[in-house]
């Protein structure tokens, strides 16, 4: 079975600091990778996703993530965080390919990010 | 475009009672998902519907949980009887056709506390 690990459970940064959140998955086949974000009081929403091609994918609000197949990783980055980035971030994976085996997402445990002014 | 709607937002019950949650997906979305999110964990898929048929319910505790999507639109998730460990946020999500590359759109969730 697939599993997703997010090693940083809580991260506190000052505004303008750089961010990198780790995500590792265990699945040997083709995967689709996602980062979802939940801002305080809001729904889970998609930040970015990767299927194939350029392993560096850009998402909303200046976030990007890099897929490194050899490391089974999909780390999320942002060069300069803002107070409004305070949220919980979830990495998720499902089996890939053109249609895949349905859309059964396996989520990591999440990383709570707090950005201080 | 209206998002995924869920009700109620909060529910407190005693163990062994029953409870039901309702979800209305985004209009036109054929696929509907129910997730359970226990505090400190990520969402875990309980059941996935494609229209009114079940695609995956492998992680649904079928001795106490049931779900239906009779007309292929809105859905209900029921727990009967509830246990303390069922305390969690129950999230509903929907997507257009259920392909693996699709974005899932989540509702606000129902926070359940079992005493």
PDB file of C-alpha atoms in Angstrom:
ATOM      1  CA  UNK A   1       0.000   0.000   0.000  1.00  0.00           C
ATOM      2  CA  UNK A   2       1.031   3.554  -0.566  1.00  0.00           C
ATOM      3  CA  UNK A   3       2.174   5.750   2.288  1.00  0.00           C
ATOM      4  CA  UNK A   4       3.165   9.399   2.488  1.00  0.00           C
ATOM      5  CA  UNK A   5       5.525  10.874   5.058  1.00  0.00           C
ATOM      6  CA  UNK A   6       5.763  14.495   6.051  1.00  0.00           C
ATOM      7  CA  UNK A   7       8.544  14.786   8.556  1.00  0.00           C
ATOM      8  CA  UNK A   8       8.010  18.381   9.637  1.00  0.00           C
ATOM      9  CA  UNK A   9       4.852  18.520  11.741  1.00  0.00           C
ATOM     10  CA  UNK A  10       5.205  22.117  12.877  1.00  0.00           C
ATOM     11  CA  UNK A  11       7.267  24.838  11.261  1.00  0.00           C
ATOM     12  CA  UNK A  12       7.603  28.416  12.445  1.00  0.00           C
ATOM     13  CA  UNK A  13       9.198  31.006  10.173  1.00  0.00           C
ATOM     14  CA  UNK A  14       9.578  34.738  10.053  1.00  0.00           C
ATOM     15  CA  UNK A  15       8.210  36.648   7.098  1.00  0.00           C
ATOM     16  CA  UNK A  16      10.554  36.665   4.101  1.00  0.00           C
ATOM     17  CA  UNK A  17      12.248  33.441   5.186  1.00  0.00           C
ATOM     18  CA  UNK A  18      12.506  30.618   2.694  1.00  0.00           C
ATOM     19  CA  UNK A  19      10.346  27.531   3.078  1.00  0.00           C
ATOM     20  CA  UNK A  20      10.895  23.899   2.258  1.00  0.00           C
ATOM     21  CA  UNK A  21       8.479  21.212   3.428  1.00  0.00           C
ATOM     22  CA  UNK A  22       9.447  17.610   2.945  1.00  0.00           C
ATOM     23  CA  UNK A  23       7.271  14.897   1.443  1.00  0.00           C
ATOM     24  CA  UNK A  24       8.291  11.312   0.754  1.00  0.00           C
ATOM     25  CA  UNK A  25       6.103   8.550  -0.571  1.00  0.00           C
ATOM     26  CA  UNK A  26       6.401   4.819  -0.879  1.00  0.00           C
ATOM     27  CA  UNK A  27       5.165   3.413  -4.166  1.00  0.00           C
ATOM     28  CA  UNK A  28       7.288   1.954  -6.896  1.00  0.00           C
ATOM     29  CA  UNK A  29       5.056   2.671  -9.852  1.00  0.00           C
ATOM     30  CA  UNK A  30       3.962   5.809 -11.639  1.00  0.00           C
ATOM     31  CA  UNK A  31       2.434   8.350  -9.300  1.00  0.00           C
ATOM     32  CA  UNK A  32       0.560  11.624  -9.376  1.00  0.00           C
ATOM     33  CA  UNK A  33       1.592  14.015  -6.629  1.00  0.00           C
ATOM     34  CA  UNK A  34      -0.342  16.820  -5.007  1.00  0.00           C
ATOM     35  CA  UNK A  35       0.059  19.490  -2.381  1.00  0.00           C
ATOM     36  CA  UNK A  36      -3.130  20.699  -0.720  1.00  0.00           C
ATOM     37  CA  UNK A  37      -3.380  23.600   1.706  1.00  0.00           C
ATOM     38  CA  UNK A  38      -5.880  24.471   4.392  1.00  0.00           C
ATOM     39  CA  UNK A  39      -5.880  28.099   5.500  1.00  0.00           C
ATOM     40  CA  UNK A  40      -7.422  28.852   8.905  1.00  0.00           C
ATOM     41  CA  UNK A  41     -11.185  28.526   8.700  1.00  0.00           C
ATOM     42  CA  UNK A  42     -11.147  27.486   5.056  1.00  0.00           C
ATOM     43  CA  UNK A  43     -11.521  24.311   3.016  1.00  0.00           C
ATOM     44  CA  UNK A  44      -8.718  22.120   1.810  1.00  0.00           C
ATOM     45  CA  UNK A  45      -7.689  23.411  -1.604  1.00  0.00           C
ATOM     46  CA  UNK A  46      -5.178  22.436  -4.248  1.00  0.00           C
ATOM     47  CA  UNK A  47      -1.837  24.229  -4.220  1.00  0.00           C
ATOM     48  CA  UNK A  48      -0.153  22.374  -7.079  1.00  0.00           C
ATOM     49  CA  UNK A  49       0.105  18.955  -8.720  1.00  0.00           C
ATOM     50  CA  UNK A  50       2.553  16.916 -10.769  1.00  0.00           C
ATOM     51  CA  UNK A  51       1.890  14.173 -13.314  1.00  0.00           C
ATOM     52  CA  UNK A  52       4.803  14.027 -15.711  1.00  0.00           C
ATOM     53  CA  UNK A  53       7.299  16.153 -17.596  1.00  0.00           C
ATOM     54  CA  UNK A  54       9.297  18.951 -15.977  1.00  0.00           C
ATOM     55  CA  UNK A  55       9.894  17.792 -12.409  1.00  0.00           C
ATOM     56  CA  UNK A  56       9.726  21.375 -11.143  1.00  0.00           C
ATOM     57  CA  UNK A  57       6.102  22.407 -10.967  1.00  0.00           C
ATOM     58  CA  UNK A  58       4.757  25.822 -10.058  1.00  0.00           C
ATOM     59  CA  UNK A  59       1.535  26.454  -8.212  1.00  0.00           C
ATOM     60  CA  UNK A  60      -0.483  29.296  -6.837  1.00  0.00           C
ATOM     61  CA  UNK A  61       0.834  32.065  -4.587  1.00  0.00           C
ATOM     62  CA  UNK A  62       4.485  31.561  -5.555  1.00  0.00           C
ATOM     63  CA  UNK A  63       4.771  27.962  -4.382  1.00  0.00           C
ATOM     64  CA  UNK A  64       6.690  25.334  -6.305  1.00  0.00           C
ATOM     65  CA  UNK A  65       7.556  21.701  -5.790  1.00  0.00           C
ATOM     66  CA  UNK A  66      10.227  19.420  -7.189  1.00  0.00           C
ATOM     67  CA  UNK A  67       9.703  15.761  -7.962  1.00  0.00           C
ATOM     68  CA  UNK A  68      12.845  13.681  -7.431  1.00  0.00           C
ATOM     69  CA  UNK A  69      12.008  10.166  -8.533  1.00  0.00           C
ATOM     70  CA  UNK A  70      15.192   8.586  -7.177  1.00  0.00           C
ATOM     71  CA  UNK A  71      14.406   9.924  -3.716  1.00  0.00           C
ATOM     72  CA  UNK A  72      10.645   9.315  -3.855  1.00  0.00           C
ATOM     73  CA  UNK A  73      10.261  12.933  -2.819  1.00  0.00           C
ATOM     74  CA  UNK A  74       8.055  15.881  -3.713  1.00  0.00           C
ATOM     75  CA  UNK A  75       9.186  18.772  -1.539  1.00  0.00           C
ATOM     76  CA  UNK A  76       7.307  22.051  -1.434  1.00  0.00           C
ATOM     77  CA  UNK A  77       9.211  25.329  -1.583  1.00  0.00           C
ATOM     78  CA  UNK A  78       8.649  29.038  -1.475  1.00  0.00           C
ATOM     79  CA  UNK A  79      11.527  31.548  -1.605  1.00  0.00           C
ATOM     80  CA  UNK A  80       9.928  34.139   0.667  1.00  0.00           C
ATOM     81  CA  UNK A  81       6.955  33.377   2.893  1.00  0.00           C
ATOM     82  CA  UNK A  82       4.275  35.819   3.947  1.00  0.00           C
ATOM     83  CA  UNK A  83       2.143  35.969   7.058  1.00  0.00           C
ATOM     84  CA  UNK A  84      -0.816  34.903   4.884  1.00  0.00           C
ATOM     85  CA  UNK A  85       0.914  31.576   4.160  1.00  0.00           C
ATOM     86  CA  UNK A  86       0.108  30.452   7.689  1.00  0.00           C
ATOM     87  CA  UNK A  87      -1.807  27.221   7.079  1.00  0.00           C
ATOM     88  CA  UNK A  88      -1.640  23.453   7.190  1.00  0.00           C
ATOM     89  CA  UNK A  89      -0.034  21.799   4.178  1.00  0.00           C
ATOM     90  CA  UNK A  90      -0.758  18.251   3.045  1.00  0.00           C
ATOM     91  CA  UNK A  91       1.128  16.158   0.554  1.00  0.00           C
ATOM     92  CA  UNK A  92      -0.916  13.499  -1.273  1.00  0.00           C
ATOM     93  CA  UNK A  93      -0.298  10.805  -3.860  1.00  0.00           C
ATOM     94  CA  UNK A  94      -2.263   8.437  -6.069  1.00  0.00           C
ATOM     95  CA  UNK A  95      -1.368   5.880  -8.694  1.00  0.00           C
ATOM     96  CA  UNK A  96      -0.552   7.587 -11.952  1.00  0.00           C
ATOM     97  CA  UNK A  97      -0.611   6.876 -15.648  1.00  0.00           C
ATOM     98  CA  UNK A  98      -3.006   8.435 -18.099  1.00  0.00           C
ATOM     99  CA  UNK A  99      -6.103   7.401 -16.229  1.00  0.00           C
ATOM    100  CA  UNK A 100      -4.612   5.635 -13.256  1.00  0.00           C
ATOM    101  CA  UNK A 101      -6.535   3.423 -10.911  1.00  0.00           C
ATOM    102  CA  UNK A 102      -9.128   5.959  -9.984  1.00  0.00           C
ATOM    103  CA  UNK A 103      -8.511   8.961  -7.802  1.00  0.00           C
ATOM    104  CA  UNK A 104      -7.834   7.401  -4.414  1.00  0.00           C
ATOM    105  CA  UNK A 105      -5.597   9.904  -2.663  1.00  0.00           C
ATOM    106  CA  UNK A 106      -3.288   8.920   0.177  1.00  0.00           C
ATOM    107  CA  UNK A 107      -2.453  11.926   2.341  1.00  0.00           C
ATOM    108  CA  UNK A 108       0.463  12.652   4.628  1.00  0.00           C
ATOM    109  CA  UNK A 109      -0.119  13.765   8.197  1.00  0.00           C
ATOM    110  CA  UNK A 110       0.299  17.433   7.320  1.00  0.00           C
ATOM    111  CA  UNK A 111       2.656  20.247   8.301  1.00  0.00           C
ATOM    112  CA  UNK A 112       1.375  23.173  10.287  1.00  0.00           C
ATOM    113  CA  UNK A 113       3.174  26.313   9.137  1.00  0.00           C
ATOM    114  CA  UNK A 114       3.103  29.478  11.189  1.00  0.00           C
ATOM    115  CA  UNK A 115       4.610  32.622   9.735  1.00  0.00           C
ATOM    116  CA  UNK A 116       5.402  35.358  12.211  1.00  0.00           C
ATOM    117  CA  UNK A 117       5.545  39.059  11.414  1.00  0.00           C
TER     118      UNK A 117
ATOM    119  CA  UNK B   1     -19.568  28.363  -8.967  1.00  0.00           C
ATOM    120  CA  UNK B   2     -20.915  26.931  -5.713  1.00  0.00           C
ATOM    121  CA  UNK B   3     -18.561  24.672  -3.837  1.00  0.00           C
ATOM    122  CA  UNK B   4     -19.112  21.405  -2.024  1.00  0.00           C
ATOM    123  CA  UNK B   5     -21.722  21.815   0.705  1.00  0.00           C
ATOM    124  CA  UNK B   6     -21.819  19.807   3.917  1.00  0.00           C
ATOM    125  CA  UNK B   7     -24.085  19.754   6.925  1.00  0.00           C
ATOM    126  CA  UNK B   8     -24.117  19.863   9.822  1.00  0.00           C
ATOM    127  CA  UNK B   9     -20.863  21.666  10.532  1.00  0.00           C
ATOM    128  CA  UNK B  10     -20.616  20.361  14.076  1.00  0.00           C
ATOM    129  CA  UNK B  11     -22.161  17.439  15.902  1.00  0.00           C
ATOM    130  CA  UNK B  12     -21.785  16.156  19.446  1.00  0.00           C
ATOM    131  CA  UNK B  13     -23.245  12.764  20.342  1.00  0.00           C
ATOM    132  CA  UNK B  14     -22.785  10.107  22.961  1.00  0.00           C
ATOM    133  CA  UNK B  15     -21.246   6.752  22.160  1.00  0.00           C
ATOM    134  CA  UNK B  16     -23.632   4.155  20.778  1.00  0.00           C
ATOM    135  CA  UNK B  17     -25.833   6.879  19.265  1.00  0.00           C
ATOM    136  CA  UNK B  18     -26.243   7.226  15.518  1.00  0.00           C
ATOM    137  CA  UNK B  19     -25.378  10.210  13.359  1.00  0.00           C
ATOM    138  CA  UNK B  20     -25.718  11.181   9.708  1.00  0.00           C
ATOM    139  CA  UNK B  21     -23.831  13.648   7.555  1.00  0.00           C
ATOM    140  CA  UNK B  22     -24.952  15.149   4.287  1.00  0.00           C
ATOM    141  CA  UNK B  23     -22.951  16.293   1.278  1.00  0.00           C
ATOM    142  CA  UNK B  24     -23.897  18.063  -1.925  1.00  0.00           C
ATOM    143  CA  UNK B  25     -21.070  18.058  -4.494  1.00  0.00           C
ATOM    144  CA  UNK B  26     -20.256  20.628  -7.123  1.00  0.00           C
ATOM    145  CA  UNK B  27     -22.864  20.534  -9.874  1.00  0.00           C
ATOM    146  CA  UNK B  28     -21.889  18.159 -12.657  1.00  0.00           C
ATOM    147  CA  UNK B  29     -19.277  16.273 -10.665  1.00  0.00           C
ATOM    148  CA  UNK B  30     -19.752  12.550 -11.117  1.00  0.00           C
ATOM    149  CA  UNK B  31     -17.331  11.455  -8.417  1.00  0.00           C
ATOM    150  CA  UNK B  32     -17.891  11.960  -4.704  1.00  0.00           C
ATOM    151  CA  UNK B  33     -15.554  11.048  -1.850  1.00  0.00           C
ATOM    152  CA  UNK B  34     -15.926  10.792   1.906  1.00  0.00           C
ATOM    153  CA  UNK B  35     -12.804  11.186   4.025  1.00  0.00           C
ATOM    154  CA  UNK B  36     -12.205  10.842   7.745  1.00  0.00           C
ATOM    155  CA  UNK B  37      -9.623  13.153   9.287  1.00  0.00           C
ATOM    156  CA  UNK B  38      -8.642  12.315  12.854  1.00  0.00           C
ATOM    157  CA  UNK B  39      -6.850  15.051  14.790  1.00  0.00           C
ATOM    158  CA  UNK B  40      -3.169  15.139  13.891  1.00  0.00           C
ATOM    159  CA  UNK B  41      -3.578  12.957  10.815  1.00  0.00           C
ATOM    160  CA  UNK B  42      -4.228  13.506   7.153  1.00  0.00           C
ATOM    161  CA  UNK B  43      -7.565  12.724   5.533  1.00  0.00           C
ATOM    162  CA  UNK B  44      -8.238   9.026   4.967  1.00  0.00           C
ATOM    163  CA  UNK B  45     -10.568   7.935   2.181  1.00  0.00           C
ATOM    164  CA  UNK B  46     -13.604   6.045   3.457  1.00  0.00           C
ATOM    165  CA  UNK B  47     -15.621   5.640   0.279  1.00  0.00           C
ATOM    166  CA  UNK B  48     -15.664   6.821  -3.326  1.00  0.00           C
ATOM    167  CA  UNK B  49     -18.772   6.986  -5.519  1.00  0.00           C
ATOM    168  CA  UNK B  50     -18.936   7.237  -9.285  1.00  0.00           C
ATOM    169  CA  UNK B  51     -22.430   8.573  -9.938  1.00  0.00           C
ATOM    170  CA  UNK B  52     -24.514   6.321  -7.663  1.00  0.00           C
ATOM    171  CA  UNK B  53     -22.144   3.351  -7.688  1.00  0.00           C
ATOM    172  CA  UNK B  54     -19.397   2.553  -5.190  1.00  0.00           C
ATOM    173  CA  UNK B  55     -15.876   2.571  -6.653  1.00  0.00           C
ATOM    174  CA  UNK B  56     -13.892   1.972  -3.467  1.00  0.00           C
ATOM    175  CA  UNK B  57     -15.067   1.322   0.078  1.00  0.00           C
ATOM    176  CA  UNK B  58     -12.108  -0.754   1.216  1.00  0.00           C
ATOM    177  CA  UNK B  59     -11.415   1.477   4.229  1.00  0.00           C
ATOM    178  CA  UNK B  60     -15.021   1.918   5.328  1.00  0.00           C
ATOM    179  CA  UNK B  61     -15.766   0.141   8.648  1.00  0.00           C
ATOM    180  CA  UNK B  62     -18.856  -1.524   7.271  1.00  0.00           C
ATOM    181  CA  UNK B  63     -20.033  -2.882  10.609  1.00  0.00           C
ATOM    182  CA  UNK B  64     -20.952   0.652  11.687  1.00  0.00           C
ATOM    183  CA  UNK B  65     -20.512   3.004   8.727  1.00  0.00           C
ATOM    184  CA  UNK B  66     -22.763   3.204   5.704  1.00  0.00           C
ATOM    185  CA  UNK B  67     -23.044   5.647   2.825  1.00  0.00           C
ATOM    186  CA  UNK B  68     -25.338   6.137  -0.096  1.00  0.00           C
ATOM    187  CA  UNK B  69     -25.675   8.334  -3.134  1.00  0.00           C
ATOM    188  CA  UNK B  70     -29.030   7.229  -4.439  1.00  0.00           C
ATOM    189  CA  UNK B  71     -29.615   9.701  -7.274  1.00  0.00           C
ATOM    190  CA  UNK B  72     -25.984  10.249  -8.142  1.00  0.00           C
ATOM    191  CA  UNK B  73     -25.926  13.744  -6.702  1.00  0.00           C
ATOM    192  CA  UNK B  74     -25.957  14.309  -2.947  1.00  0.00           C
ATOM    193  CA  UNK B  75     -24.797  11.729  -0.455  1.00  0.00           C
ATOM    194  CA  UNK B  76     -25.226  10.757   3.179  1.00  0.00           C
ATOM    195  CA  UNK B  77     -22.732   9.061   5.479  1.00  0.00           C
ATOM    196  CA  UNK B  78     -24.082   7.351   8.571  1.00  0.00           C
ATOM    197  CA  UNK B  79     -22.451   5.970  11.682  1.00  0.00           C
ATOM    198  CA  UNK B  80     -24.445   3.543  13.813  1.00  0.00           C
ATOM    199  CA  UNK B  81     -23.514   3.009  16.589  1.00  0.00           C
ATOM    200  CA  UNK B  82     -20.807   5.593  17.134  1.00  0.00           C
ATOM    201  CA  UNK B  83     -17.641   4.867  19.096  1.00  0.00           C
ATOM    202  CA  UNK B  84     -15.283   7.268  20.840  1.00  0.00           C
ATOM    203  CA  UNK B  85     -12.665   6.713  18.149  1.00  0.00           C
ATOM    204  CA  UNK B  86     -15.057   8.033  15.494  1.00  0.00           C
ATOM    205  CA  UNK B  87     -14.407  11.571  16.737  1.00  0.00           C
ATOM    206  CA  UNK B  88     -12.982  13.280  13.684  1.00  0.00           C
ATOM    207  CA  UNK B  89     -13.711  15.699  10.877  1.00  0.00           C
ATOM    208  CA  UNK B  90     -15.636  14.093   8.042  1.00  0.00           C
ATOM    209  CA  UNK B  91     -14.779  15.659   4.719  1.00  0.00           C
ATOM    210  CA  UNK B  92     -16.702  15.364   1.512  1.00  0.00           C
ATOM    211  CA  UNK B  93     -15.016  16.044  -1.819  1.00  0.00           C
ATOM    212  CA  UNK B  94     -16.000  15.850  -5.452  1.00  0.00           C
ATOM    213  CA  UNK B  95     -14.317  15.740  -8.825  1.00  0.00           C
ATOM    214  CA  UNK B  96     -15.496  15.800 -12.403  1.00  0.00           C
ATOM    215  CA  UNK B  97     -15.070  12.204 -13.568  1.00  0.00           C
ATOM    216  CA  UNK B  98     -12.747  10.548 -11.041  1.00  0.00           C
ATOM    217  CA  UNK B  99      -9.595  10.413 -13.158  1.00  0.00           C
ATOM    218  CA  UNK B 100      -6.348  10.151 -11.232  1.00  0.00           C
ATOM    219  CA  UNK B 101      -5.026  13.523 -12.388  1.00  0.00           C
ATOM    220  CA  UNK B 102      -8.111  15.459 -11.374  1.00  0.00           C
ATOM    221  CA  UNK B 103      -8.297  17.997  -8.597  1.00  0.00           C
ATOM    222  CA  UNK B 104     -10.586  17.044  -5.767  1.00  0.00           C
ATOM    223  CA  UNK B 105     -12.675  19.898  -4.345  1.00  0.00           C
ATOM    224  CA  UNK B 106     -13.348  19.692  -0.642  1.00  0.00           C
ATOM    225  CA  UNK B 107     -16.214  20.872   1.482  1.00  0.00           C
ATOM    226  CA  UNK B 108     -15.888  22.533   4.906  1.00  0.00           C
ATOM    227  CA  UNK B 109     -16.262  19.260   6.776  1.00  0.00           C
ATOM    228  CA  UNK B 110     -18.400  18.077   9.672  1.00  0.00           C
ATOM    229  CA  UNK B 111     -16.627  17.996  13.022  1.00  0.00           C
ATOM    230  CA  UNK B 112     -17.924  15.064  15.086  1.00  0.00           C
ATOM    231  CA  UNK B 113     -17.284  14.651  18.790  1.00  0.00           C
ATOM    232  CA  UNK B 114     -18.339  11.382  20.406  1.00  0.00           C
ATOM    233  CA  UNK B 115     -18.563  11.490  24.207  1.00  0.00           C
TER     234      UNK B 115
END
